[in-house]
Structure formats: structure tokens, C-alpha cells
Amino acid sequence: MVGITHNKIDPSAPMRASSAALAGSVVTYVGRVRAEEGATGLSIEADVQQATDTLASIRDEAVRRFGLSCAHVVHRVGEVSVGDVVLLVAAGAPERDVAFEACEYIVNAVKEEKVVRKQPMLAA
């Protein structure tokens, strides 16, 4: 599962995927909109095709580099409120240390690649 979505992200989705059953350990990162003074949420934009391709490339590199049995990367776009999930990353591997390292690699790569553009939504 890789992609960009306008819909709410279900953090439990990767654990229901059949590929997760092959992993001894699945590490999941759930990025949420944090509360900041004066902001009610974020407006998140992306070129959907380009962002999806970038996420797939990051996922594929993580699978190759860490030998993952499953890897999921989903980013939400649109107007999202404080507390909403905006990034879901899951990395499954035979050993937990590899799964943790791979999950961190994916999260950092998504941030470094600037897959989306975010603007705070300010209270009126």
C-alpha cells in the first residue's frame, strides 16, 4: 500500500494486509497534525502522481535495503484538523531492529523529499 489520499487514514490497515503475516515484526509510524497556537489544522497539497511515484520509490528502496517483507507509505492531502493522521508508515521484517530502522528510514526520506506542501490553517 503506497499512495496519496484525501480520505482519513486507518492506522490499523497495514496489520490487516496479508503481507504483514510474513513479518516477525511490524513497526508502524503514525504522523498526526499537532496543535500549534492559532492553527486549527493544515492544508496539505501535492502533485498526486509525482508524490505517489516518490513514495513508491522510497518504499522500494527500503524493501531492497532492509529486506522487508512488507512496507506501507500513505500520505494524506487536503484540509486536515489537529489530531488527524497525515502520514502512515509501516515496515515489516523478520527482526524488530531491522523493522525499526527501516521505518525510520522511510519517515526521514518522506520528509527529506518534501513529498507534500503544508500550510497552517489559522483560526478566524
PDB file of C-alpha atoms in Angstrom:
ATOM      1  CA  MET A   1       0.000   0.000   0.000  1.00  0.00           C
ATOM      2  CA  VAL A   2       1.540   3.238  -1.197  1.00  0.00           C
ATOM      3  CA  GLY A   3      -0.147   6.457  -2.115  1.00  0.00           C
ATOM      4  CA  ILE A   4      -1.683   9.832  -1.590  1.00  0.00           C
ATOM      5  CA  THR A   5      -5.230  10.083  -0.281  1.00  0.00           C
ATOM      6  CA  HIS A   6      -7.862  12.696   0.528  1.00  0.00           C
ATOM      7  CA  ASN A   7      -9.543  10.204   2.865  1.00  0.00           C
ATOM      8  CA  LYS A   8      -8.925   9.532   6.535  1.00  0.00           C
ATOM      9  CA  ILE A   9      -6.055   7.110   7.100  1.00  0.00           C
ATOM     10  CA  ASP A  10      -6.728   3.989   9.156  1.00  0.00           C
ATOM     11  CA  PRO A  11      -3.549   3.250  11.180  1.00  0.00           C
ATOM     12  CA  SER A  12      -4.546  -0.406  11.561  1.00  0.00           C
ATOM     13  CA  ALA A  13      -4.711  -1.073   7.795  1.00  0.00           C
ATOM     14  CA  PRO A  14      -1.132  -2.401   7.399  1.00  0.00           C
ATOM     15  CA  MET A  15      -1.726  -5.047  10.068  1.00  0.00           C
ATOM     16  CA  ARG A  16      -4.695  -6.400   8.119  1.00  0.00           C
ATOM     17  CA  ALA A  17      -2.630  -6.737   4.931  1.00  0.00           C
ATOM     18  CA  SER A  18      -1.670 -10.300   4.079  1.00  0.00           C
ATOM     19  CA  SER A  19       1.992  -9.306   3.670  1.00  0.00           C
ATOM     20  CA  ALA A  20       2.163  -8.357   7.366  1.00  0.00           C
ATOM     21  CA  ALA A  21       1.655 -12.018   8.278  1.00  0.00           C
ATOM     22  CA  LEU A  22       5.076 -12.791   6.784  1.00  0.00           C
ATOM     23  CA  ALA A  23       6.872 -10.394   9.144  1.00  0.00           C
ATOM     24  CA  GLY A  24       8.088 -11.271  12.623  1.00  0.00           C
ATOM     25  CA  SER A  25       7.891  -7.583  13.475  1.00  0.00           C
ATOM     26  CA  VAL A  26       5.904  -4.706  12.002  1.00  0.00           C
ATOM     27  CA  VAL A  27       6.848  -1.204  13.148  1.00  0.00           C
ATOM     28  CA  THR A  28       4.298   1.492  12.448  1.00  0.00           C
ATOM     29  CA  TYR A  29       4.710   5.277  12.466  1.00  0.00           C
ATOM     30  CA  VAL A  30       1.604   7.428  12.677  1.00  0.00           C
ATOM     31  CA  GLY A  31       2.205  11.116  11.943  1.00  0.00           C
ATOM     32  CA  ARG A  32      -0.579  13.399  13.140  1.00  0.00           C
ATOM     33  CA  VAL A  33      -1.336  17.108  12.884  1.00  0.00           C
ATOM     34  CA  ARG A  34      -0.077  18.674  16.088  1.00  0.00           C
ATOM     35  CA  ALA A  35      -1.703  21.570  17.886  1.00  0.00           C
ATOM     36  CA  GLU A  36       0.066  24.854  17.303  1.00  0.00           C
ATOM     37  CA  GLU A  37      -1.015  28.239  18.585  1.00  0.00           C
ATOM     38  CA  GLY A  38      -3.558  29.857  16.293  1.00  0.00           C
ATOM     39  CA  ALA A  39      -3.802  26.896  13.904  1.00  0.00           C
ATOM     40  CA  THR A  40      -6.823  24.638  13.510  1.00  0.00           C
ATOM     41  CA  GLY A  41      -5.075  22.220  11.184  1.00  0.00           C
ATOM     42  CA  LEU A  42      -3.129  22.025   7.958  1.00  0.00           C
ATOM     43  CA  SER A  43      -3.808  22.430   4.273  1.00  0.00           C
ATOM     44  CA  ILE A  44      -1.665  19.804   2.541  1.00  0.00           C
ATOM     45  CA  GLU A  45      -1.071  19.815  -1.217  1.00  0.00           C
ATOM     46  CA  ALA A  46       0.839  17.575  -3.598  1.00  0.00           C
ATOM     47  CA  ASP A  47       1.132  16.659  -7.236  1.00  0.00           C
ATOM     48  CA  VAL A  48      -0.587  13.314  -6.662  1.00  0.00           C
ATOM     49  CA  GLN A  49       1.181  11.337  -9.398  1.00  0.00           C
ATOM     50  CA  GLN A  50       4.628  12.714  -8.622  1.00  0.00           C
ATOM     51  CA  ALA A  51       4.141  12.240  -4.868  1.00  0.00           C
ATOM     52  CA  THR A  52       2.864   8.688  -5.356  1.00  0.00           C
ATOM     53  CA  ASP A  53       5.860   7.858  -7.544  1.00  0.00           C
ATOM     54  CA  THR A  54       8.228   9.315  -4.945  1.00  0.00           C
ATOM     55  CA  LEU A  55       6.587   7.356  -2.112  1.00  0.00           C
ATOM     56  CA  ALA A  56       6.798   4.155  -4.188  1.00  0.00           C
ATOM     57  CA  SER A  57      10.476   4.796  -4.886  1.00  0.00           C
ATOM     58  CA  ILE A  58      11.178   5.353  -1.179  1.00  0.00           C
ATOM     59  CA  ARG A  59       9.258   2.192  -0.287  1.00  0.00           C
ATOM     60  CA  ASP A  60      11.034   0.132  -2.956  1.00  0.00           C
ATOM     61  CA  GLU A  61      14.444   1.339  -1.767  1.00  0.00           C
ATOM     62  CA  ALA A  62      13.575   0.437   1.831  1.00  0.00           C
ATOM     63  CA  VAL A  63      12.413  -3.035   0.780  1.00  0.00           C
ATOM     64  CA  ARG A  64      15.656  -3.560  -1.133  1.00  0.00           C
ATOM     65  CA  ARG A  65      17.945  -2.068   1.511  1.00  0.00           C
ATOM     66  CA  PHE A  66      16.382  -3.757   4.555  1.00  0.00           C
ATOM     67  CA  GLY A  67      14.893  -6.932   3.058  1.00  0.00           C
ATOM     68  CA  LEU A  68      11.388  -6.047   4.219  1.00  0.00           C
ATOM     69  CA  SER A  69       8.506  -8.459   3.881  1.00  0.00           C
ATOM     70  CA  CYS A  70       6.057  -5.543   3.809  1.00  0.00           C
ATOM     71  CA  ALA A  71       6.211  -1.776   3.599  1.00  0.00           C
ATOM     72  CA  HIS A  72       3.366   0.748   3.503  1.00  0.00           C
ATOM     73  CA  VAL A  73       3.545   4.519   2.984  1.00  0.00           C
ATOM     74  CA  VAL A  74       0.403   6.654   2.763  1.00  0.00           C
ATOM     75  CA  HIS A  75       0.209  10.456   2.974  1.00  0.00           C
ATOM     76  CA  ARG A  76      -2.990  12.448   3.285  1.00  0.00           C
ATOM     77  CA  VAL A  77      -3.685  15.674   1.392  1.00  0.00           C
ATOM     78  CA  GLY A  78      -6.396  18.283   1.677  1.00  0.00           C
ATOM     79  CA  GLU A  79      -7.590  20.150   4.742  1.00  0.00           C
ATOM     80  CA  VAL A  80      -6.861  18.176   7.903  1.00  0.00           C
ATOM     81  CA  SER A  81      -7.596  19.016  11.520  1.00  0.00           C
ATOM     82  CA  VAL A  82      -5.438  18.839  14.625  1.00  0.00           C
ATOM     83  CA  GLY A  83      -5.148  15.188  15.628  1.00  0.00           C
ATOM     84  CA  ASP A  84      -5.804  13.780  12.145  1.00  0.00           C
ATOM     85  CA  VAL A  85      -3.401  11.184  10.766  1.00  0.00           C
ATOM     86  CA  VAL A  86      -1.446  12.589   7.816  1.00  0.00           C
ATOM     87  CA  LEU A  87       1.348  10.025   7.363  1.00  0.00           C
ATOM     88  CA  LEU A  88       1.272   6.291   7.910  1.00  0.00           C
ATOM     89  CA  VAL A  89       4.421   4.212   7.524  1.00  0.00           C
ATOM     90  CA  ALA A  90       4.701   0.522   8.327  1.00  0.00           C
ATOM     91  CA  ALA A  91       7.777  -1.649   7.872  1.00  0.00           C
ATOM     92  CA  GLY A  92       7.738  -5.402   8.387  1.00  0.00           C
ATOM     93  CA  ALA A  93      10.830  -7.543   8.761  1.00  0.00           C
ATOM     94  CA  PRO A  94      11.867 -10.808  10.412  1.00  0.00           C
ATOM     95  CA  GLU A  95      13.638  -8.928  13.230  1.00  0.00           C
ATOM     96  CA  ARG A  96      12.448  -5.872  15.170  1.00  0.00           C
ATOM     97  CA  ASP A  97      15.693  -3.901  14.921  1.00  0.00           C
ATOM     98  CA  VAL A  98      15.525  -4.035  11.118  1.00  0.00           C
ATOM     99  CA  ALA A  99      11.841  -3.045  11.132  1.00  0.00           C
ATOM    100  CA  PHE A 100      12.552  -0.041  13.393  1.00  0.00           C
ATOM    101  CA  GLU A 101      15.498   1.070  11.260  1.00  0.00           C
ATOM    102  CA  ALA A 102      13.525   0.704   8.029  1.00  0.00           C
ATOM    103  CA  CYS A 103      10.528   2.606   9.394  1.00  0.00           C
ATOM    104  CA  GLU A 104      12.767   5.473  10.489  1.00  0.00           C
ATOM    105  CA  TYR A 105      14.493   5.453   7.087  1.00  0.00           C
ATOM    106  CA  ILE A 106      11.144   5.764   5.281  1.00  0.00           C
ATOM    107  CA  VAL A 107       9.830   8.561   7.534  1.00  0.00           C
ATOM    108  CA  ASN A 108      13.053  10.546   7.129  1.00  0.00           C
ATOM    109  CA  ALA A 109      13.103  10.019   3.346  1.00  0.00           C
ATOM    110  CA  VAL A 110       9.495  11.256   3.016  1.00  0.00           C
ATOM    111  CA  LYS A 111      10.415  14.402   4.948  1.00  0.00           C
ATOM    112  CA  GLU A 112      13.659  14.961   3.007  1.00  0.00           C
ATOM    113  CA  GLU A 113      11.968  14.516  -0.384  1.00  0.00           C
ATOM    114  CA  LYS A 114       9.340  17.121   0.510  1.00  0.00           C
ATOM    115  CA  VAL A 115       6.593  14.954  -0.951  1.00  0.00           C
ATOM    116  CA  VAL A 116       3.878  17.421   0.138  1.00  0.00           C
ATOM    117  CA  ARG A 117       3.495  21.136   0.822  1.00  0.00           C
ATOM    118  CA  LYS A 118       1.896  22.144   4.118  1.00  0.00           C
ATOM    119  CA  GLN A 119       0.312  25.421   5.193  1.00  0.00           C
ATOM    120  CA  PRO A 120      -1.267  26.034   8.610  1.00  0.00           C
ATOM    121  CA  MET A 121      -4.982  26.742   8.652  1.00  0.00           C
ATOM    122  CA  LEU A 122      -5.440  29.677  11.009  1.00  0.00           C
ATOM    123  CA  ALA A 123      -8.422  30.249  13.249  1.00  0.00           C
ATOM    124  CA  ALA A 124     -10.626  33.121  12.069  1.00  0.00           C
TER     125      ALA A 124
END
